[in-house]
Amino acid sequence: MKAVEVSNLKYSYLGSRNHAINIPHFSIDEGECVLITGRSGSGKSTLIQCINGIIPHIINGSYSGEVKIFGKSTREMRVAEIAGMVGTLLQDPERQVINYKVEEEIAFAPENFNIDREEILRRIDSSIEAVGIENLRGKETGKLSGGELQRVALAAVLTMNPKVLILDEPTSNIDPEGTGKIFEFLTRIKGERTAIIVEHKVERVLPLVDRIVVVDNGGIALNIPKEDIYENTGKLLEMGIEMPEHLIITNRDWAAGPKEKKRAEITNVSMKADVSVQYRQGFSLKASLEIGEGTITAIMGKNGAGKSSLLKGLIGFIDQDQGELSTKISIDGNDFVDPDLNTRGRFIGYLPQSFDLMLINKSVQKEINYSTKVRKLKGMEPLVERLVDLFSLKDYLGSDPLTLSQGQRRRVAMASTIAGGPRVIMMDEPTSGQDYFHKRNLGRELTLLKSRGYSFLIVTHDSRFVYNYSDRILLMNEGEVIVEGTPEQVFAQSEKYGVILPEEFLLRWKNELPA
């Protein structure tokens, strides 16, 4: 039986003449696990919203054609009925989690469906075990890391026992332990439930899926069984899909082999900092760091290790009701003790994980130029133009940033942060939701800017990006920096601390490829 069947589906967002989705026919069999991938802004999230009924029931626009879930048209079903059959994990868990406590969030959906209390408690236990968050059960959702919050959101989805499970970038903010738990669960339910995984990083989910579907310009550009991936590697790379390293290396059209990575050494120190945070809930952070001028430094580690808290401490985004913050910062020879936000902002740029909070202007153009205007910077036009081109934003300069896809919105926020010209730029998960081309363009832009003296501090789980572009890694665990060095030095001892090792590094390490 067909779990999902799409026929002559066309959809345009309100006020747009262009089709965000135009699919003559597409279907997913019951029990099948399908990977949906494609460039950022290609229409993946819109297709998901058509499948789960958000379009046309909640989001307006021009809609024609039909989507059926187990033979029933979503147009003829109530939203509550669809929600009981199709569970969706959103890309951004902060837009999905609404309750104060973790257990309240997980119980919320079945309570609204008036399910028996004993059954709800059983489902809570089962969902918590499935995604491995027993340690988070009694915690407040507002005090969780992005990765922890993502796993809570997934547990909440699972309590409804949906026949169709849609996971939009399910591991983008999650460490290897959490990723492993989610994949174990997906392996257990394989064949029992229908799973749709939206993901840019093919190598993570390839063992799980039966089929690979590429969405491009709102249509289905490629629809192949997993077994055909090798012969389509070149085509997938051309479409901006991030492929497993061994397929790229063995594909003669794209690579003759891995290249030696050049790492910048610290010659001049751009920023020294001592940061101490004592949260009222008990977690403490204490870290000292040196950031070299013209370097890219990655911060890695398990969810809850203190990575995002370190960035928030450096920029001063720790509320007094959250805890006590103490910082000593030296930037370009200027020494500060507990500086105010304005002082920090002159020297440090910050792209938070919840980047949507940054988007306050009504057009992409105004948003990118906002920081340069506020700081009254001159001569930044060439940099702004290059960022617009590299991040593929030229066609959206007049658009409201909040109408764009998550990947596009993140690139707008990144462009605005970089355009402000701070000497040290901090980014929290900048590659999340980005396709192969835009991650490559980001890496190249950071490399160019570091050659001009800019320094970057990046929190990420994306070990391939780190291996390709960073100069140093700070590995964190339980609020402290426990290992520091080049990617080669840190990766050799970091797997137990919550780092997914990049495939190229593993191949070199095992002497399967020449250095």
Short mmCIF file of C-alpha atoms in Angstrom, two decimals:
data_model
loop_
_atom_site.label_atom_id
_atom_site.label_comp_id
_atom_site.label_asym_id
_atom_site.label_seq_id
_atom_site.Cartn_x
_atom_site.Cartn_y
_atom_site.Cartn_z
CA MET A 1 0.00 0.00 0.00
CA LYS A 2 1.13 3.56 -0.66
CA ALA A 3 1.81 5.45 2.55
CA VAL A 4 2.22 8.72 0.67
CA GLU A 5 1.02 9.48 -2.85
CA VAL A 6 1.43 12.85 -4.57
CA SER A 7 -0.44 13.63 -7.79
CA ASN A 8 -0.15 16.78 -9.94
CA LEU A 9 0.88 18.82 -6.91
CA LYS A 10 1.51 22.52 -7.47
CA TYR A 11 1.93 25.08 -4.74
CA SER A 12 2.93 28.76 -4.64
CA TYR A 13 3.32 30.79 -1.46
CA LEU A 14 1.00 33.73 -0.93
CA GLY A 15 2.15 36.67 -3.03
CA SER A 16 4.51 34.59 -5.19
CA ARG A 17 4.02 33.73 -8.85
CA ASN A 18 6.61 30.97 -8.79
CA HIS A 19 5.82 27.36 -7.92
CA ALA A 20 7.60 26.31 -4.74
CA ILE A 21 6.44 22.76 -5.56
CA ASN A 22 5.58 21.27 -8.96
CA ILE A 23 5.46 17.47 -8.81
CA PRO A 24 3.41 15.43 -11.33
CA HIS A 25 3.73 12.18 -9.37
CA PHE A 26 5.63 10.86 -6.38
CA SER A 27 4.91 8.07 -3.91
CA ILE A 28 6.35 6.28 -0.90
CA ASP A 29 5.46 2.69 -0.03
CA GLU A 30 4.33 1.65 3.43
CA GLY A 31 7.35 0.68 5.54
CA GLU A 32 9.81 2.36 3.19
CA CYS A 33 12.60 4.65 4.45
CA VAL A 34 13.25 7.46 1.98
CA LEU A 35 15.94 10.13 2.00
CA ILE A 36 14.80 13.48 0.60
CA THR A 37 17.72 15.76 -0.16
CA GLY A 38 18.58 18.74 -2.33
CA ARG A 39 20.04 22.21 -2.24
CA SER A 40 18.97 24.71 0.38
CA GLY A 41 15.75 26.38 -0.81
CA SER A 42 15.00 23.64 -3.36
CA GLY A 43 11.53 22.90 -1.92
CA LYS A 44 12.21 20.06 0.52
CA SER A 45 10.53 21.69 3.52
CA THR A 46 7.59 22.80 1.38
CA LEU A 47 7.08 19.21 0.19
CA ILE A 48 7.10 18.04 3.82
CA GLN A 49 4.49 20.65 4.73
CA CYS A 50 2.29 19.37 1.92
CA ILE A 51 2.65 15.80 3.19
CA ASN A 52 1.87 16.62 6.84
CA GLY A 53 -1.06 18.87 5.91
CA ILE A 54 0.39 22.17 7.13
CA ILE A 55 -0.14 23.14 3.50
CA PRO A 56 -2.98 23.85 2.67
CA HIS A 57 -4.70 23.71 6.09
CA ILE A 58 -2.54 26.27 7.94
CA ILE A 59 -0.26 27.98 5.42
CA ASN A 60 -2.19 29.75 2.67
CA GLY A 61 -1.23 30.00 -0.98
CA SER A 62 -2.12 28.69 -4.41
CA TYR A 63 -2.59 24.91 -4.08
CA SER A 64 -3.70 22.35 -6.65
CA GLY A 65 -3.34 18.61 -7.02
CA GLU A 66 -3.53 16.03 -4.28
CA VAL A 67 -1.57 14.40 -1.48
CA LYS A 68 -2.90 11.14 -0.05
CA ILE A 69 -1.88 9.49 3.23
CA PHE A 70 -2.77 5.81 3.14
CA GLY A 71 -5.34 6.53 0.44
CA LYS A 72 -7.00 9.54 2.13
CA SER A 73 -6.61 13.03 0.69
CA THR A 74 -5.07 15.50 3.15
CA ARG A 75 -7.58 18.08 1.89
CA GLU A 76 -10.42 15.94 3.19
CA MET A 77 -8.78 15.20 6.55
CA ARG A 78 -8.79 17.38 9.64
CA VAL A 79 -5.41 18.62 10.88
CA ALA A 80 -5.80 16.57 14.06
CA GLU A 81 -6.44 13.43 12.02
CA ILE A 82 -3.32 14.00 9.92
CA ALA A 83 -1.27 14.75 13.06
CA GLY A 84 -2.25 11.37 14.46
CA MET A 85 -0.88 9.64 11.36
CA VAL A 86 2.08 11.83 10.36
CA GLY A 87 4.64 12.93 12.94
CA THR A 88 7.13 15.65 12.02
CA LEU A 89 10.41 16.64 13.66
CA LEU A 90 11.15 20.20 12.55
CA GLN A 91 14.58 21.49 11.59
CA ASP A 92 14.56 24.01 14.44
CA PRO A 93 13.45 22.36 17.72
CA GLU A 94 12.99 25.73 19.44
CA ARG A 95 10.02 26.36 17.13
CA GLN A 96 8.49 23.02 18.14
CA VAL A 97 9.04 22.69 21.89
CA ILE A 98 6.55 24.82 23.86
CA ASN A 99 6.40 23.36 27.38
CA TYR A 100 8.41 24.30 30.46
CA LYS A 101 9.45 20.78 31.49
CA VAL A 102 10.77 17.94 29.34
CA GLU A 103 8.20 15.41 30.58
CA GLU A 104 5.37 17.92 30.01
CA GLU A 105 6.51 18.40 26.42
CA ILE A 106 6.62 14.67 25.70
CA ALA A 107 3.14 14.16 27.21
CA PHE A 108 1.59 17.18 25.49
CA ALA A 109 0.35 15.62 22.22
CA PRO A 110 -1.28 12.46 23.64
CA GLU A 111 -2.91 14.56 26.39
CA ASN A 112 -4.51 16.72 23.71
CA PHE A 113 -5.85 13.58 22.06
CA ASN A 114 -7.40 12.54 25.40
CA ILE A 115 -5.42 9.31 25.57
CA ASP A 116 -5.68 7.28 28.79
CA ARG A 117 -3.24 8.41 31.52
CA GLU A 118 -1.62 5.00 31.98
CA GLU A 119 -1.07 4.73 28.23
CA ILE A 120 0.46 8.22 28.16
CA LEU A 121 2.92 7.28 30.91
CA ARG A 122 3.85 4.11 29.03
CA ARG A 123 4.44 6.11 25.84
CA ILE A 124 6.55 8.68 27.69
CA ASP A 125 8.81 5.92 29.04
CA SER A 126 9.07 4.28 25.63
CA SER A 127 9.86 7.53 23.78
CA ILE A 128 12.45 8.66 26.32
CA GLU A 129 14.19 5.30 26.08
CA ALA A 130 14.03 5.31 22.27
CA VAL A 131 16.04 8.53 21.91
CA GLY A 132 18.20 8.08 25.02
CA ILE A 133 17.22 11.10 27.11
CA GLU A 134 16.64 9.48 30.50
CA ASN A 135 19.01 12.06 32.02
CA LEU A 136 16.86 14.95 30.73
CA ARG A 137 13.50 13.76 32.02
CA GLY A 138 13.09 16.21 34.90
CA LYS A 139 14.86 19.20 33.34
CA GLU A 140 13.54 22.52 32.07
CA THR A 141 13.41 22.73 28.27
CA GLY A 142 14.70 26.32 28.28
CA LYS A 143 18.00 25.20 29.81
CA LEU A 144 18.83 22.47 27.30
CA SER A 145 21.40 22.63 24.53
CA GLY A 146 20.22 22.64 20.91
CA GLY A 147 21.04 18.95 20.49
CA GLU A 148 19.28 17.97 23.71
CA LEU A 149 16.22 19.98 22.68
CA GLN A 150 16.15 18.23 19.31
CA ARG A 151 16.01 14.82 20.98
CA VAL A 152 13.22 15.98 23.31
CA ALA A 153 11.23 17.17 20.28
CA LEU A 154 11.69 13.77 18.63
CA ALA A 155 10.55 11.96 21.78
CA ALA A 156 7.42 14.15 21.80
CA VAL A 157 6.69 13.20 18.18
CA LEU A 158 7.09 9.49 18.94
CA THR A 159 4.44 9.49 21.69
CA MET A 160 1.74 9.64 19.00
CA ASN A 161 3.01 6.42 17.36
CA PRO A 162 2.72 7.97 13.87
CA LYS A 163 2.49 5.65 10.87
CA VAL A 164 4.58 8.13 8.88
CA LEU A 165 7.59 9.73 10.55
CA ILE A 166 9.13 12.84 8.95
CA LEU A 167 12.54 13.89 10.25
CA ASP A 168 13.86 17.23 8.96
CA GLU A 169 17.66 17.36 9.53
CA PRO A 170 17.26 15.05 12.57
CA THR A 171 20.94 14.96 13.58
CA SER A 172 22.07 18.48 12.63
CA ASN A 173 22.71 19.54 16.25
CA ILE A 174 23.20 16.15 17.88
CA ASP A 175 26.44 14.51 19.03
CA PRO A 176 27.46 10.94 18.03
CA GLU A 177 25.87 9.34 21.10
CA GLY A 178 22.51 10.98 20.41
CA THR A 179 22.80 10.30 16.69
CA GLY A 180 23.48 6.65 17.43
CA LYS A 181 20.37 6.40 19.62
CA ILE A 182 18.18 7.90 16.90
CA PHE A 183 19.63 5.61 14.24
CA GLU A 184 19.18 2.58 16.50
CA PHE A 185 15.51 3.50 16.86
CA LEU A 186 15.08 4.01 13.10
CA THR A 187 16.74 0.64 12.47
CA ARG A 188 14.33 -1.05 14.91
CA ILE A 189 11.23 0.40 13.26
CA LYS A 190 12.47 -0.13 9.70
CA GLY A 191 9.70 -1.84 7.77
CA GLU A 192 7.15 -1.23 10.54
CA ARG A 193 6.71 2.49 9.95
CA THR A 194 7.24 4.73 6.96
CA ALA A 195 10.16 7.11 7.47
CA ILE A 196 11.00 10.24 5.48
CA ILE A 197 14.39 11.72 6.34
CA VAL A 198 15.34 15.16 5.03
CA GLU A 199 19.10 15.51 5.23
CA HIS A 200 22.02 17.18 3.44
CA LYS A 201 24.62 14.75 4.83
CA VAL A 202 23.95 11.59 2.85
CA GLU A 203 26.69 9.55 4.51
CA ARG A 204 24.97 9.73 7.92
CA VAL A 205 21.70 8.17 6.82
CA LEU A 206 22.74 6.05 3.84
CA PRO A 207 22.76 2.75 5.80
CA LEU A 208 19.12 3.32 6.82
CA VAL A 209 17.41 4.37 3.60
CA ASP A 210 15.93 2.38 0.73
CA ARG A 211 15.70 5.23 -1.75
CA ILE A 212 17.24 8.63 -2.47
CA VAL A 213 15.03 11.44 -3.79
CA VAL A 214 16.57 14.76 -4.86
CA VAL A 215 14.33 17.84 -4.91
CA ASP A 216 15.44 20.70 -7.16
CA ASN A 217 13.52 23.87 -8.07
CA GLY A 218 10.38 22.39 -6.52
CA GLY A 219 10.41 19.19 -8.57
CA ILE A 220 11.80 15.66 -8.28
CA ALA A 221 15.16 15.81 -10.07
CA LEU A 222 16.34 12.30 -9.18
CA ASN A 223 14.62 9.26 -7.67
CA ILE A 224 16.90 6.22 -7.32
CA PRO A 225 17.27 3.13 -5.13
CA LYS A 226 20.20 3.32 -2.71
CA GLU A 227 22.08 0.69 -4.69
CA ASP A 228 22.42 3.11 -7.64
CA ILE A 229 24.23 5.80 -5.66
CA TYR A 230 27.73 5.06 -6.99
CA GLU A 231 26.86 5.44 -10.65
CA ASN A 232 25.03 8.69 -9.81
CA THR A 233 27.76 10.20 -7.59
CA GLY A 234 28.83 12.81 -10.15
CA LYS A 235 25.24 13.85 -10.78
CA LEU A 236 24.49 14.09 -7.05
CA LEU A 237 27.57 16.25 -6.46
CA GLU A 238 26.52 18.56 -9.28
CA MET A 239 23.17 18.96 -7.52
CA GLY A 240 24.91 20.11 -4.33
CA ILE A 241 24.52 16.88 -2.36
CA GLU A 242 27.23 16.16 0.23
CA MET A 243 28.40 12.64 -0.55
CA PRO A 244 30.44 10.11 1.45
CA GLU A 245 34.15 10.89 1.11
CA HIS A 246 35.11 7.49 -0.31
CA LEU A 247 32.63 7.96 -3.18
CA ILE A 248 34.06 11.39 -3.97
CA ILE A 249 37.63 10.11 -3.88
CA THR A 250 36.88 7.16 -6.14
CA ASN A 251 34.82 9.24 -8.56
CA ARG A 252 37.30 10.29 -11.27
CA ASP A 253 35.18 13.20 -12.44
CA TRP A 254 35.45 14.91 -9.07
CA ALA A 255 38.69 14.02 -7.33
CA ALA A 256 42.02 12.37 -7.98
CA GLY A 257 42.47 11.83 -4.26
CA PRO A 258 42.53 13.63 -0.92
CA LYS A 259 44.68 16.73 -0.57
CA GLU A 260 46.94 17.64 2.32
CA LYS A 261 45.32 20.23 4.56
CA LYS A 262 47.20 23.44 5.33
CA ARG A 263 46.74 24.73 8.88
CA ALA A 264 47.49 28.30 9.93
CA GLU A 265 49.68 28.57 13.01
CA ILE A 266 49.16 31.10 15.78
CA THR A 267 51.72 33.87 15.29
CA ASN A 268 49.76 36.80 16.72
CA VAL A 269 46.98 36.42 19.28
CA SER A 270 43.75 38.17 18.29
CA MET A 271 41.80 37.36 21.47
CA LYS A 272 42.59 35.99 24.91
CA ALA A 273 39.73 35.21 27.24
CA ASP A 274 38.96 33.71 30.62
CA VAL A 275 35.29 32.83 30.93
CA SER A 276 33.48 31.56 34.01
CA VAL A 277 29.76 30.81 34.15
CA GLN A 278 27.95 29.37 37.16
CA TYR A 279 24.39 28.45 36.17
CA ARG A 280 21.77 28.39 38.89
CA GLN A 281 20.70 24.90 37.81
CA GLY A 282 24.18 23.61 38.80
CA PHE A 283 26.15 23.43 35.53
CA SER A 284 29.40 25.40 35.59
CA LEU A 285 31.76 26.47 32.83
CA LYS A 286 35.35 27.58 33.21
CA ALA A 287 37.55 28.04 30.17
CA SER A 288 40.65 29.91 29.06
CA LEU A 289 41.41 30.30 25.38
CA GLU A 290 43.65 32.04 22.88
CA ILE A 291 42.40 32.73 19.36
CA GLY A 292 45.12 33.36 16.80
CA GLU A 293 44.84 36.26 14.39
CA GLY A 294 43.77 34.97 10.98
CA THR A 295 42.71 31.52 12.19
CA ILE A 296 39.59 29.36 12.24
CA THR A 297 39.04 27.61 15.56
CA ALA A 298 36.34 24.96 15.99
CA ILE A 299 34.70 24.11 19.32
CA MET A 300 33.51 20.50 19.45
CA GLY A 301 32.16 18.05 22.02
CA LYS A 302 29.03 16.28 23.23
CA ASN A 303 25.65 17.96 23.62
CA GLY A 304 25.64 19.79 26.94
CA ALA A 305 29.46 20.05 27.07
CA GLY A 306 29.26 23.85 27.28
CA LYS A 307 30.08 24.83 23.69
CA SER A 308 27.22 27.27 23.14
CA SER A 309 27.55 28.52 26.73
CA LEU A 310 31.17 29.46 26.02
CA LEU A 311 30.11 31.62 23.07
CA LYS A 312 27.31 33.19 25.11
CA GLY A 313 29.77 33.91 27.90
CA LEU A 314 32.20 35.59 25.51
CA ILE A 315 29.51 37.82 23.99
CA GLY A 316 27.80 38.41 27.37
CA PHE A 317 24.47 36.69 26.68
CA ILE A 318 24.01 35.14 30.12
CA ASP A 319 21.00 36.56 31.96
CA GLN A 320 21.37 37.24 35.68
CA ASP A 321 18.46 34.92 36.42
CA GLN A 322 20.30 32.13 34.54
CA GLY A 323 23.57 32.41 36.43
CA GLU A 324 26.69 34.42 37.20
CA LEU A 325 29.12 35.41 34.42
CA SER A 326 32.72 36.52 34.83
CA THR A 327 34.93 37.36 31.84
CA LYS A 328 38.38 38.77 31.22
CA ILE A 329 38.92 39.52 27.55
CA SER A 330 41.88 40.94 25.66
CA ILE A 331 41.24 41.77 21.99
CA ASP A 332 43.88 43.38 19.77
CA GLY A 333 45.64 44.73 22.87
CA ASN A 334 42.48 46.08 24.51
CA ASP A 335 41.89 44.58 27.97
CA PHE A 336 38.40 44.33 29.46
CA VAL A 337 36.96 42.88 32.66
CA ASP A 338 33.25 42.05 32.40
CA PRO A 339 32.72 44.48 29.50
CA ASP A 340 29.20 45.58 28.57
CA LEU A 341 27.43 44.30 25.44
CA ASN A 342 28.24 47.39 23.36
CA THR A 343 31.96 47.07 24.08
CA ARG A 344 31.96 43.36 23.23
CA GLY A 345 29.94 44.01 20.07
CA ARG A 346 32.59 46.38 18.70
CA PHE A 347 35.10 43.55 18.56
CA ILE A 348 33.08 40.32 18.49
CA GLY A 349 30.41 39.23 16.02
CA TYR A 350 28.00 36.48 17.06
CA LEU A 351 25.72 34.18 15.06
CA PRO A 352 23.61 32.24 17.59
CA GLN A 353 22.06 28.84 17.04
CA SER A 354 18.65 30.52 17.21
CA PHE A 355 19.61 32.91 14.42
CA ASP A 356 16.00 33.88 13.57
CA LEU A 357 16.12 36.23 16.56
CA MET A 358 18.64 38.33 14.60
CA LEU A 359 16.35 38.94 11.63
CA ILE A 360 14.62 42.24 12.36
CA ASN A 361 14.47 43.96 8.95
CA LYS A 362 11.83 43.64 6.25
CA SER A 363 14.22 42.82 3.40
CA VAL A 364 17.33 40.70 2.96
CA GLN A 365 19.21 43.73 1.61
CA LYS A 366 18.46 45.81 4.70
CA GLU A 367 19.28 42.89 7.00
CA ILE A 368 22.73 42.33 5.50
CA ASN A 369 23.53 46.05 5.58
CA TYR A 370 22.11 46.57 9.07
CA SER A 371 25.29 46.05 11.11
CA THR A 372 27.38 48.17 8.73
CA LYS A 373 24.80 50.97 9.01
CA VAL A 374 24.58 50.82 12.81
CA ARG A 375 28.37 50.83 13.17
CA LYS A 376 28.72 53.50 10.45
CA LEU A 377 31.28 51.43 8.56
CA LYS A 378 32.58 52.70 5.24
CA GLY A 379 33.92 50.77 2.25
CA MET A 380 32.13 47.49 3.07
CA GLU A 381 30.22 47.34 -0.24
CA PRO A 382 32.65 44.90 -1.98
CA LEU A 383 32.45 42.49 0.97
CA VAL A 384 28.64 42.71 1.07
CA GLU A 385 28.38 42.09 -2.69
CA ARG A 386 30.66 39.06 -2.43
CA LEU A 387 28.68 37.63 0.48
CA VAL A 388 25.41 38.07 -1.42
CA ASP A 389 26.90 36.18 -4.37
CA LEU A 390 28.57 33.40 -2.36
CA PHE A 391 25.46 32.75 -0.26
CA SER A 392 23.12 32.79 -3.30
CA LEU A 393 21.01 35.67 -1.98
CA LYS A 394 20.92 37.96 -5.02
CA ASP A 395 17.43 36.84 -6.09
CA TYR A 396 16.06 37.43 -2.58
CA LEU A 397 17.39 40.91 -1.71
CA GLY A 398 13.87 42.38 -1.74
CA SER A 399 12.30 39.48 0.16
CA ASP A 400 11.40 39.41 3.84
CA PRO A 401 14.05 37.13 5.44
CA LEU A 402 11.41 35.29 7.48
CA THR A 403 9.72 34.03 4.28
CA LEU A 404 12.86 32.14 3.22
CA SER A 405 13.87 28.55 3.98
CA GLN A 406 15.83 27.88 7.15
CA GLY A 407 19.07 27.38 5.23
CA GLN A 408 18.56 30.67 3.39
CA ARG A 409 17.68 32.53 6.61
CA ARG A 410 20.85 31.21 8.24
CA ARG A 411 22.91 32.50 5.30
CA VAL A 412 21.28 35.94 5.59
CA ALA A 413 22.20 36.04 9.30
CA MET A 414 25.75 34.87 8.53
CA ALA A 415 26.19 37.53 5.84
CA SER A 416 24.96 40.22 8.23
CA THR A 417 27.34 39.05 10.97
CA ILE A 418 30.38 38.95 8.70
CA ALA A 419 29.52 42.25 6.98
CA GLY A 420 29.68 44.01 10.36
CA GLY A 421 33.46 43.62 10.24
CA PRO A 422 34.25 42.43 13.80
CA ARG A 423 37.79 41.11 14.29
CA VAL A 424 36.54 37.93 15.94
CA ILE A 425 33.43 36.26 14.52
CA MET A 426 31.68 33.51 16.51
CA MET A 427 29.20 31.15 14.85
CA ASP A 428 27.04 28.47 16.47
CA GLU A 429 26.33 25.57 14.06
CA PRO A 430 26.76 27.66 10.86
CA THR A 431 26.64 24.65 8.50
CA SER A 432 23.36 23.24 9.84
CA GLY A 433 20.79 23.10 7.04
CA GLN A 434 23.35 24.05 4.37
CA ASP A 435 23.96 22.06 1.21
CA TYR A 436 27.35 21.01 -0.15
CA PHE A 437 27.87 24.12 -2.31
CA HIS A 438 26.96 26.64 0.36
CA LYS A 439 29.12 24.92 2.98
CA ARG A 440 32.00 24.95 0.52
CA ASN A 441 31.39 28.64 -0.24
CA LEU A 442 31.25 29.42 3.48
CA GLY A 443 34.55 27.61 4.04
CA ARG A 444 36.21 29.46 1.17
CA GLU A 445 34.92 32.84 2.39
CA LEU A 446 36.19 32.18 5.92
CA THR A 447 39.55 31.15 4.48
CA LEU A 448 39.73 34.37 2.45
CA LEU A 449 38.74 36.53 5.42
CA LYS A 450 41.23 34.86 7.76
CA SER A 451 43.99 35.74 5.27
CA ARG A 452 42.97 39.36 5.92
CA GLY A 453 43.30 39.03 9.68
CA TYR A 454 39.78 38.01 10.71
CA SER A 455 39.49 35.27 13.33
CA PHE A 456 36.66 32.76 13.63
CA LEU A 457 35.36 30.69 16.54
CA ILE A 458 32.85 28.07 15.39
CA VAL A 459 30.73 25.63 17.39
CA THR A 460 29.86 22.62 15.25
CA HIS A 461 29.37 18.86 15.06
CA ASP A 462 30.30 18.98 11.35
CA SER A 463 33.68 17.24 11.49
CA ARG A 464 34.12 17.23 7.71
CA PHE A 465 33.82 21.02 7.59
CA VAL A 466 36.24 21.28 10.53
CA TYR A 467 38.74 18.94 8.86
CA ASN A 468 38.60 20.88 5.60
CA TYR A 469 38.72 24.45 6.90
CA SER A 470 39.68 24.85 10.56
CA ASP A 471 43.17 25.38 11.94
CA ARG A 472 42.58 24.34 15.53
CA ILE A 473 40.00 22.52 17.64
CA LEU A 474 38.99 23.17 21.23
CA LEU A 475 37.41 19.96 22.51
CA MET A 476 35.04 20.53 25.43
CA ASN A 477 33.60 18.23 28.07
CA GLU A 478 31.59 19.14 31.19
CA GLY A 479 32.25 22.87 30.88
CA GLU A 480 36.01 22.70 30.30
CA VAL A 481 38.39 22.67 27.35
CA ILE A 482 40.05 19.27 27.73
CA VAL A 483 42.01 18.96 24.47
CA GLU A 484 43.39 21.58 22.10
CA GLY A 485 45.33 21.18 18.86
CA THR A 486 45.13 20.78 15.10
CA PRO A 487 42.26 18.69 13.69
CA GLU A 488 44.67 15.80 13.12
CA GLN A 489 45.87 15.92 16.73
CA VAL A 490 42.41 16.24 18.27
CA PHE A 491 40.59 13.75 16.03
CA ALA A 492 43.12 11.09 17.00
CA GLN A 493 41.79 11.14 20.57
CA SER A 494 38.34 12.73 20.40
CA GLU A 495 35.81 10.06 19.44
CA LYS A 496 35.02 9.20 23.06
CA TYR A 497 34.20 12.87 23.70
CA GLY A 498 31.35 13.16 21.23
CA VAL A 499 32.99 13.88 17.87
CA ILE A 500 32.02 12.12 14.64
CA LEU A 501 35.34 11.58 12.87
CA PRO A 502 35.42 12.64 9.20
CA GLU A 503 35.74 9.78 6.75
CA GLU A 504 38.80 11.21 5.00
CA PHE A 505 40.66 11.41 8.32
CA LEU A 506 39.73 7.82 9.15
CA LEU A 507 40.92 6.64 5.74
CA ARG A 508 44.26 8.40 6.19
CA TRP A 509 44.55 7.18 9.76
CA LYS A 510 44.10 3.58 8.64
CA ASN A 511 46.65 4.08 5.86
CA GLU A 512 44.08 3.27 3.23
CA LEU A 513 44.96 6.45 1.35
CA PRO A 514 48.29 8.10 0.65
CA ALA A 515 49.08 11.28 2.55
#
